[in-house]
Structures are given as structure tokens and as C-alpha cells.
Amino acid sequence: MKKHFYITTAIDYINGRPHIGHSYEKVASDVLARFARLQGKQVFFLTGTDEHGAKVAEFAKAQGMAEQVFADQTAEYFKKAWDNLDVSYDRFVRTTDPDHIQAVGEILEKIKAAGHLYEDEYTGLYCVGHEAFITEKDLVNGMCPEHQIKPEKITEKNWFFKVSSFTDEIKRKIEKDEFKIWPSERRNEVLSLLNQGFNDIAVSRPNVKWGIPLPWDKEQTVYVWVDALINYVSGIGFSGDEELFKKFWPADWHVIGKDILKFHCIIWPALLLAAGIELPKGVLTHGYLTIENQKISKSLGNVIDPNDWVVKYGSDAVRYFLMREVAFGQDGDVSEAKLRSRYEGDLANGLGNLVSRLTNMLEKYAHAEVPEITEPHIKLEEVEELVQTFKFHDALAKIWEAVAWANQYIDETKPWELAKSDDNLKELHKVLAKLSAQVYLIAQKLAPFMPQTADKIRVAFENDNITKMEPLFPRIEK
């Protein structure tokens, strides 16, 4: 078994605060990172913030702040959000970090030295929302469909990257599964884009001051998308820690949203090939989250701050809800009403009730001792494979089958009745042992999804003197 595991999330653009859509990706990545650690792998888990570009400069100016001050403040919001959700990252990389800036310069110098960059004048349609050039065929009624703004027609001199020189090689690697794209519909989408042909892309902008200057042309700064992609290598020591880089690169998985597929599955591999760097092993793509069937949007006023949910329901409840409610790889809808329903049904009345009932009975009927753990009734052997195939919602559904079985087993065996007669003590002991084994296994399997809850259960059952546990999921006032 490979001993190292490197997983990354997309880094978040700091033109806004963290929202629940960002949280979904971070929690899913964290589940995979924690699962790999439980398998004994040495894990490096990278997340962070994307901090350059015209849009950030505009936001900072609107708030009367210097760009770096604005970036520092906003990056802290994201960091706090992931800390509050128990996202166990190893580094929070920022594109304003000195080692990242150095790595960007080094990689572009390599690509230029290899003859893959050229200077040219370009006229095109520029979408401020995307911070990218788009084409006429991308427009709907003359507007960018995602941002509902009309793109500007601009002419400027840029440095261009010959993406077209590498598209055949990228296609070959995808088809041979040397570069994996999951799920298969996203893989097919990328192959379709490659078959259509891919234009060369600008890697610099002349009039964007808040960015990384090109090492050989200080009038130009590195295009924000190129700058951002390089975090995946800068974050593990490409410039300055060769040992760390060799240990963990290539990445096992880049976890991204489907809206940035093209950048991660065509442009990023092309940049790496041009720089002579090995490609990541694969890209994992999730769908969009909607809120009550509407796109998450500041203009609609439906942006949910994950911290609000964490404060009210607890981090494990939010993690559980996100992973159980929306199948990874597909679009899904979330709302506080759905979260509350899961909280009250699955968590408080399901798992929480089970643990409370069992620890209470152990305290009363087993002299506060956990019986010697026997074989659990439901072994949950499928859970590992379901996590490894990114079926997080199915993995949790399986675990909750065991929760339901244990609650039903208590109802059927009625330990409180068995305890009334000395003749039934052996049977009572057997029932409590069976339940203890099942609950302990449930906690083990839950660890990547709900680390705090799993730890509380494990600690309680490893204690020499077990007492009734406080409610894992207290009642939430409406």
C-alpha cells in the first residue's frame, strides 16, 4: 500500500466570505484525508485562499483598505470557518505567501525557457466576474450567463501559453487512466473539450497591479488563474523544501467543483507538462449546491455562513448533514429545514438516543463496566469501499442501518426487564455486550465523518467506569 497521500481542495477566491458551498468541498476532502490517516498513510492535506486579481483590488478599494490588509482579513475568515468545521488541513496556503510567489516565478521561467510562451496582442471579451476571457458562444443574450453582466471588449498585449502543444498528450493520459477524472461524465466532458480543440491562453495581464509580476516583464502580472493553480505545488515545498515535494507530489486527488473543470483538467496539466513536472494522479469533481432549489447568490440574499450553522448545531452535525444529504459528484439542495430534520431524526433521536440509552443501562446494570467487546451484529464491512469510491452518503446510510438495528434490538430485548431477575443476568450481559460492540464499531466508522462524536463515544467506552453520557445532540430551540 502506498504510504503517502496528498489531497487538495480548490483554494477559495477572497471576493466574499465562506459559504456552505465552500464547506461541502472542504468537508468531503477532510473525510478522505482522515480516512487515509486511519489506513496508516502519511497525509498532506492542502487548502487555502486565492488572493490576487482585479476583483480583489476592487473589493479592497471599495472598503477603503490596502489589498494586503484586505487579503489578510478575508483569508482569516476562511481559515476560521474550516477550523470550526474540524477540517484537518496540514497547510493553509495563500497566494500572497512568499514561497508561493517564488514558485510561480520559477515555473513560468521554466515554461518560457522551454519555448512555450510568446508575446502577442489579443482582442477579446473579458468577463470581470470570471476574471477571464470568454467567447461569443459562451454568452446568452449577450451576457455572461453565470454573472449576468455584459463582457467588456478589450485589446491588450499579453504573454500567451501554447496549451495546444499539450492537448494530445493530456488526452492520451486521460484515455489511459494515467490522469483520472471522476466522475465519468466529467471525464467525458474534458475529452469533448479536447476534441473540439483548445486555444492558447494568456498567462499575464498588463493593467492588473495587484498580482505577481512576471519575472522577465515587470509591466505584466501573472493571470490570477495561473497563479492560483500553482498553489498545488508551492504548498508542498516546490520552492524551498525539495524533500517534502518529492515525498508527496504527484497529488493523489485535486478536489474541485465542476465549474473549474477546464482549468484543472486541461490548463493545469498543460502547464505541468510544459514545466517538466509530473501530473497529479486525478481530479475529483463535485456538483453544485443550491439552497431551497435556488443558486447560492449574494444578490438573492441566500448565502449561508457555515459558522452560523456550526454555532447552532455543532460541527459534526453540519458535517454529517452535508455528506449525507448530497451525493458526491451530483448537484444537491440544502436548507436549514433539511439540516434540522436530519439533526432531530438521525442524530438526536437516532445515534444520540442509542448512546444515551446504552450508557445509562451499562451504568445501571453492568456495574458501570463495558462488557468484553464481542463481534458486532452488523460488521459494516462495506463502509471502507463506499468511502474509497466517494459514496459518502451511502457509507453514512449503512452506518445508520446499524444505529437503527441497535435501537430496535434494545426495544426487542428490553434489558430493563431482564435486569429484574437474577435468572436473566447472563442474557442481559450478552445483550449489553452485543450492543456495546455495535456502538463501538459505529464510532470507529464515523471517525472520518464526525470526529468529535466518534471520539466522545470511543473515550466513554474505553473508560473503566462508564456513566450515562450527556446528550451528544442536545435539543435545539426553534
XYZ file of C-alpha atoms in Angstrom:
478
model
C 0.000 0.000 0.000
C 1.249 3.493 -0.880
C 2.294 5.184 2.355
C 1.802 8.812 1.310
C -1.443 10.548 0.380
C -1.689 14.127 -0.883
C -5.114 15.722 -1.265
C -6.013 19.312 -2.124
C -9.142 21.427 -2.270
C -9.656 24.312 -4.646
C -8.396 27.468 -2.968
C -11.166 29.982 -2.380
C -11.234 33.365 -4.067
C -11.457 36.092 -1.433
C -14.057 38.278 -3.146
C -16.554 37.156 -0.497
C -16.937 35.234 2.750
C -17.064 31.435 3.116
C -20.452 29.914 2.304
C -21.973 26.476 2.641
C -20.941 25.524 -0.921
C -17.279 26.022 0.008
C -17.873 23.953 3.154
C -19.156 20.936 1.215
C -15.883 20.586 -0.691
C -13.718 21.083 2.399
C -15.620 18.521 4.480
C -15.603 15.903 1.688
C -11.838 16.367 1.276
C -11.389 16.140 5.035
C -13.292 12.842 5.140
C -10.834 11.411 2.593
C -7.814 12.825 4.460
C -8.973 11.417 7.807
C -9.834 8.076 6.207
C -6.326 7.848 4.704
C -4.771 8.595 8.111
C -6.840 5.796 9.660
C -5.384 3.491 6.996
C -1.926 4.361 8.307
C -0.957 6.645 5.441
C 1.115 9.776 5.902
C -1.231 12.502 4.694
C -0.698 16.032 3.456
C -3.946 17.956 3.110
C -3.809 21.383 1.470
C -6.396 24.145 1.356
C -6.138 27.922 1.231
C -7.068 31.185 -0.439
C -6.629 32.772 -3.863
C -5.815 36.428 -3.186
C -4.696 38.284 -6.322
C -6.510 39.857 -9.270
C -8.533 42.885 -10.312
C -11.638 41.808 -8.421
C -9.784 41.648 -5.088
C -8.251 45.073 -5.739
C -11.748 46.465 -6.411
C -13.169 44.940 -3.226
C -10.298 46.279 -1.138
C -10.684 49.756 -2.639
C -14.456 49.743 -2.008
C -13.763 49.056 1.662
C -11.008 51.658 1.891
C -8.346 49.042 2.598
C -4.934 48.203 1.166
C -5.046 44.972 -0.850
C -2.781 43.041 1.525
C -4.735 44.130 4.603
C -7.985 43.083 2.913
C -6.418 39.746 1.906
C -5.124 39.089 5.435
C -8.514 39.808 6.963
C -10.544 37.767 4.474
C -8.169 34.790 4.499
C -8.661 34.657 8.259
C -12.446 34.284 7.791
C -11.896 31.232 5.587
C -9.319 29.736 7.937
C -11.652 30.179 10.911
C -14.564 28.606 9.014
C -12.547 25.442 8.267
C -11.143 25.289 11.805
C -14.699 25.497 13.161
C -15.694 22.579 10.909
C -12.718 20.494 12.107
C -11.127 20.459 8.650
C -7.765 18.846 9.414
C -5.616 20.587 6.788
C -1.824 20.423 7.067
C -1.247 23.777 5.421
C -3.443 26.746 4.646
C -1.673 28.144 1.589
C -2.153 31.734 0.477
C -1.195 33.026 -2.955
C 0.424 36.018 -1.217
C 2.830 33.659 0.634
C 6.486 34.338 -0.326
C 7.209 30.696 -1.236
C 4.143 30.629 -3.493
C 5.202 33.822 -5.277
C 8.666 32.320 -5.776
C 7.226 29.059 -7.144
C 5.036 30.915 -9.661
C 8.077 32.789 -10.980
C 10.215 29.645 -11.188
C 7.583 27.611 -13.048
C 6.825 30.329 -15.593
C 10.568 30.841 -16.161
C 10.882 27.096 -16.865
C 7.967 27.197 -19.318
C 9.399 30.254 -21.081
C 12.881 28.715 -21.289
C 11.333 25.636 -22.928
C 9.821 27.869 -25.633
C 6.154 27.507 -24.669
C 5.379 31.203 -24.041
C 5.097 34.005 -26.591
C 4.016 37.648 -26.537
C 1.078 38.774 -28.659
C -1.721 41.309 -28.839
C -5.187 40.000 -28.117
C -8.676 41.381 -28.598
C -11.463 39.570 -26.813
C -14.433 39.608 -24.481
C -13.411 39.895 -20.843
C -15.784 38.900 -18.018
C -14.919 40.723 -14.802
C -16.881 38.141 -12.794
C -14.783 35.258 -14.106
C -11.589 37.339 -14.349
C -11.242 35.541 -17.665
C -11.709 35.988 -21.390
C -14.818 34.275 -22.723
C -16.106 33.706 -26.255
C -19.294 34.686 -28.086
C -20.560 31.097 -27.829
C -20.385 31.334 -24.006
C -22.865 34.234 -23.952
C -26.637 34.138 -23.506
C -28.362 37.219 -24.916
C -25.011 38.975 -24.969
C -24.442 38.368 -21.250
C -22.237 36.045 -19.223
C -24.867 33.536 -18.033
C -23.168 32.975 -14.679
C -22.627 36.596 -13.649
C -25.408 38.275 -15.676
C -23.067 41.005 -16.898
C -22.050 42.048 -20.377
C -18.368 41.320 -21.002
C -16.022 44.150 -21.974
C -14.296 44.072 -25.344
C -10.633 44.771 -24.650
C -7.380 44.763 -26.594
C -4.136 44.237 -24.738
C -0.666 42.764 -25.093
C -0.180 39.563 -23.104
C 2.152 36.645 -22.750
C 0.483 33.504 -24.089
C 0.936 29.835 -23.273
C 0.815 27.196 -26.026
C -1.815 24.932 -24.448
C -2.414 23.416 -27.887
C 1.058 21.831 -27.802
C -0.023 19.559 -24.947
C -3.659 18.674 -25.598
C -2.859 15.406 -27.411
C -0.660 14.241 -24.531
C -3.299 15.183 -21.939
C -5.944 13.308 -23.930
C -3.705 10.234 -24.123
C -3.100 10.285 -20.368
C -6.827 10.609 -19.625
C -7.740 7.781 -22.003
C -5.060 5.514 -20.483
C -6.267 6.436 -16.970
C -2.852 7.823 -16.076
C -4.698 11.046 -15.248
C -8.033 10.156 -13.665
C -11.111 12.382 -13.777
C -14.056 11.393 -11.591
C -16.989 11.013 -12.138
C -17.041 9.595 -15.670
C -19.385 12.287 -17.042
C -16.789 14.942 -16.133
C -14.094 12.828 -17.819
C -16.218 12.694 -20.976
C -16.755 16.450 -20.772
C -12.992 17.093 -20.711
C -12.348 14.709 -23.610
C -15.053 16.510 -25.589
C -13.380 19.882 -24.922
C -10.027 18.470 -26.020
C -11.543 17.045 -29.206
C -13.004 20.466 -30.064
C -9.527 21.999 -29.951
C -8.198 24.361 -27.322
C -6.935 27.889 -27.865
C -3.729 29.172 -26.350
C -4.310 31.172 -23.165
C -2.954 34.398 -21.728
C -0.769 33.883 -18.652
C -0.391 37.590 -17.878
C -2.334 40.863 -17.762
C -0.793 44.306 -18.318
C -3.097 46.518 -16.247
C -3.659 44.486 -13.099
C -1.289 45.781 -10.448
C -2.437 43.504 -7.608
C -0.708 40.342 -8.751
C 2.647 38.594 -9.086
C 4.929 40.402 -11.579
C 6.285 38.306 -14.444
C 9.981 37.763 -13.656
C 11.078 38.962 -17.132
C 8.408 41.624 -17.769
C 7.558 43.779 -14.754
C 4.813 45.586 -16.714
C 2.771 42.377 -16.623
C 1.368 40.416 -13.688
C 0.560 36.718 -13.724
C -3.020 35.897 -14.661
C -4.893 35.095 -11.440
C -5.943 31.617 -12.647
C -2.388 30.566 -13.484
C -1.149 31.987 -10.190
C -3.856 30.078 -8.274
C -3.243 26.683 -9.906
C 0.420 26.702 -8.904
C -0.580 26.555 -5.202
C -0.832 22.775 -5.516
C 2.942 22.512 -5.883
C 4.002 25.636 -3.964
C 2.006 24.408 -0.958
C 4.201 21.320 -0.572
C 7.590 22.904 -0.999
C 8.246 23.263 -4.736
C 10.373 26.298 -3.853
C 12.344 25.662 -0.710
C 11.514 22.147 0.539
C 12.581 19.644 -2.092
C 12.271 16.706 0.315
C 8.624 17.478 1.131
C 7.804 17.991 -2.544
C 9.353 14.681 -3.609
C 7.589 12.898 -0.773
C 4.049 13.976 -1.676
C 3.956 15.002 -5.344
C 2.165 13.958 -7.509
C -1.110 14.718 -5.721
C -3.484 11.799 -5.305
C -6.556 13.991 -5.742
C -7.413 17.594 -6.520
C -10.972 18.037 -5.185
C -12.853 20.732 -7.131
C -16.274 21.962 -8.232
C -17.392 21.141 -11.761
C -17.320 24.836 -12.747
C -13.493 24.847 -12.751
C -13.020 21.561 -14.592
C -11.349 23.101 -17.656
C -8.684 24.848 -15.584
C -7.782 21.740 -13.591
C -8.075 19.080 -16.287
C -6.614 20.911 -19.302
C -4.753 24.111 -18.389
C -3.090 22.825 -15.203
C -1.843 19.550 -16.778
C -0.568 21.533 -19.776
C 1.383 23.918 -17.515
C 2.895 20.974 -15.650
C 3.895 19.166 -18.852
C 5.467 22.381 -20.160
C 7.446 22.783 -16.919
C 8.552 19.135 -16.897
C 6.586 18.298 -13.735
C 4.641 15.062 -13.272
C 0.838 15.324 -13.492
C -1.398 14.749 -10.460
C -2.986 11.320 -10.329
C -6.517 12.610 -10.551
C -9.232 15.222 -10.195
C -12.361 14.582 -8.101
C -15.300 16.760 -9.084
C -18.383 17.565 -7.040
C -21.600 19.205 -8.181
C -23.323 22.445 -7.225
C -25.226 23.071 -4.028
C -28.468 25.007 -4.183
C -30.438 26.425 -1.272
C -34.149 25.657 -1.455
C -33.601 24.985 -5.175
C -32.035 28.385 -5.840
C -28.429 29.064 -6.767
C -26.333 30.360 -3.866
C -26.096 34.064 -4.597
C -25.367 37.248 -2.673
C -27.926 39.101 -4.799
C -30.638 36.608 -3.756
C -29.587 37.017 -0.133
C -29.473 33.256 0.445
C -25.775 32.828 1.240
C -25.410 30.664 4.357
C -22.385 31.308 6.553
C -21.260 27.844 7.735
C -20.238 29.345 11.081
C -23.903 30.171 11.806
C -24.907 26.528 11.390
C -21.892 25.285 13.363
C -22.705 27.575 16.305
C -26.327 26.395 16.342
C -25.996 22.678 15.544
C -22.320 21.799 16.142
C -19.621 20.987 13.600
C -20.301 17.230 13.488
C -23.985 17.771 12.734
C -23.148 20.091 9.827
C -20.508 17.665 8.529
C -22.961 14.766 8.762
C -25.707 16.710 7.029
C -23.526 17.794 4.095
C -22.128 14.311 3.497
C -25.461 12.504 3.984
C -27.769 14.898 2.151
C -25.898 15.374 -1.142
C -24.378 12.539 -3.171
C -20.790 13.479 -4.007
C -20.380 14.249 -7.706
C -24.018 15.287 -8.148
C -25.860 18.555 -7.627
C -27.852 18.750 -4.415
C -30.142 21.007 -2.452
C -29.665 22.061 1.165
C -31.601 24.177 3.646
C -31.752 24.738 7.376
C -35.085 22.887 7.469
C -33.388 19.806 5.994
C -30.490 20.151 8.434
C -32.881 20.390 11.386
C -34.758 17.303 10.159
C -31.524 15.280 9.959
C -30.398 16.664 13.317
C -33.586 15.715 15.132
C -34.202 12.422 13.316
C -30.853 10.808 12.506
C -28.691 12.417 15.174
C -30.669 13.277 18.324
C -33.344 10.546 18.111
C -31.120 8.041 16.311
C -27.453 7.927 17.314
C -27.718 10.237 20.327
C -30.637 8.321 21.797
C -28.857 5.000 21.248
C -25.671 6.078 23.030
C -27.616 7.652 25.892
C -29.770 4.533 26.397
C -26.832 2.154 26.261
C -24.507 4.079 28.593
C -27.388 4.504 31.038
C -28.001 0.728 31.048
C -24.302 -0.038 31.425
C -24.145 2.244 34.445
C -27.271 0.690 35.987
C -26.980 -2.985 35.092
C -23.295 -3.702 34.417
C -21.685 -2.021 37.435
C -20.513 0.836 35.157
C -18.293 -1.573 33.228
C -18.301 -2.160 29.486
C -18.710 -5.886 28.882
C -15.932 -7.583 26.971
C -16.451 -6.486 23.375
C -17.810 -9.281 21.196
C -18.474 -9.404 17.472
C -20.864 -6.640 16.351
C -24.099 -7.823 14.751
C -23.650 -5.579 11.670
C -19.985 -5.548 10.672
C -20.186 -2.518 8.346
C -17.547 -4.002 6.052
C -18.910 -2.066 3.054
C -18.171 1.336 4.600
C -14.494 1.431 3.605
C -15.206 0.632 -0.034
C -18.023 3.191 -0.142
C -15.692 5.911 1.174
C -12.956 4.897 -1.272
C -15.455 5.189 -4.138
C -16.700 8.592 -2.860
C -20.189 7.319 -1.958
C -20.164 9.188 1.339
C -23.959 9.373 1.593
C -24.224 5.602 1.110
C -21.497 4.968 3.710
C -23.442 7.012 6.261
C -26.706 5.307 5.301
C -25.049 1.934 6.043
C -23.815 3.171 9.425
C -27.322 4.384 10.235
C -28.698 0.939 9.416
C -26.566 -0.263 12.330
C -27.854 2.594 14.519
C -31.453 1.623 13.692
C -30.732 -2.069 14.348
C -29.222 -1.298 17.778
C -32.157 0.877 18.843
C -34.592 -1.810 17.680
C -32.577 -4.524 19.467
C -32.936 -2.589 22.740
C -36.700 -2.343 22.197
C -36.980 -6.071 21.425
C -34.729 -7.443 24.198
C -35.893 -4.977 26.912
C -32.749 -5.056 29.087
C -34.639 -3.267 31.870
C -36.955 -6.271 32.116
C -34.066 -8.752 32.050
C -32.430 -6.874 34.928
C -35.392 -7.618 37.225
C -34.462 -11.302 37.609
C -31.128 -12.882 38.549
C -32.007 -15.764 36.216
C -31.676 -13.414 33.233
C -28.348 -11.782 34.153
C -26.361 -13.912 31.702
C -28.722 -12.940 28.877
C -28.619 -9.297 29.984
C -24.826 -9.360 29.898
C -24.918 -10.860 26.387
C -27.341 -8.178 25.146
C -25.263 -5.322 26.581
C -22.060 -6.826 25.163
C -23.621 -7.104 21.713
C -24.860 -3.505 21.858
C -21.514 -2.219 23.133
C -19.693 -3.940 20.279
C -22.075 -2.422 17.756
C -21.876 1.119 19.137
C -18.073 0.981 19.402
C -17.853 -0.104 15.752
C -20.275 2.661 14.727
C -17.952 5.178 16.406
C -14.926 3.768 14.567
C -16.639 4.000 11.195
C -17.927 7.512 11.928
C -14.478 8.899 12.758
C -13.714 10.458 9.331
C -17.191 11.989 9.122
C -17.892 13.080 12.707
C -14.559 13.187 14.546
C -15.789 14.801 17.774
C -18.735 12.431 18.179
C -16.628 9.367 17.376
C -14.026 10.454 19.907
C -16.601 11.051 22.676
C -18.078 7.576 22.189
C -14.673 5.900 21.984
C -13.421 7.621 25.158
C -16.611 6.685 27.045
C -16.371 3.019 26.064
C -12.667 2.803 26.843
C -13.265 4.256 30.311
C -13.018 1.877 33.277
C -16.061 3.471 34.875
C -18.777 4.231 32.333
C -21.629 6.581 33.179
C -24.625 7.799 31.226
C -23.340 10.198 28.582
C -24.609 13.727 28.257
C -26.747 14.115 25.097
C -24.499 14.085 22.037
C -27.033 16.214 20.177
C -28.919 18.494 22.589
C -32.375 19.810 21.768
C -32.289 22.899 19.526
C -34.768 25.615 20.396
C -36.914 26.649 17.426
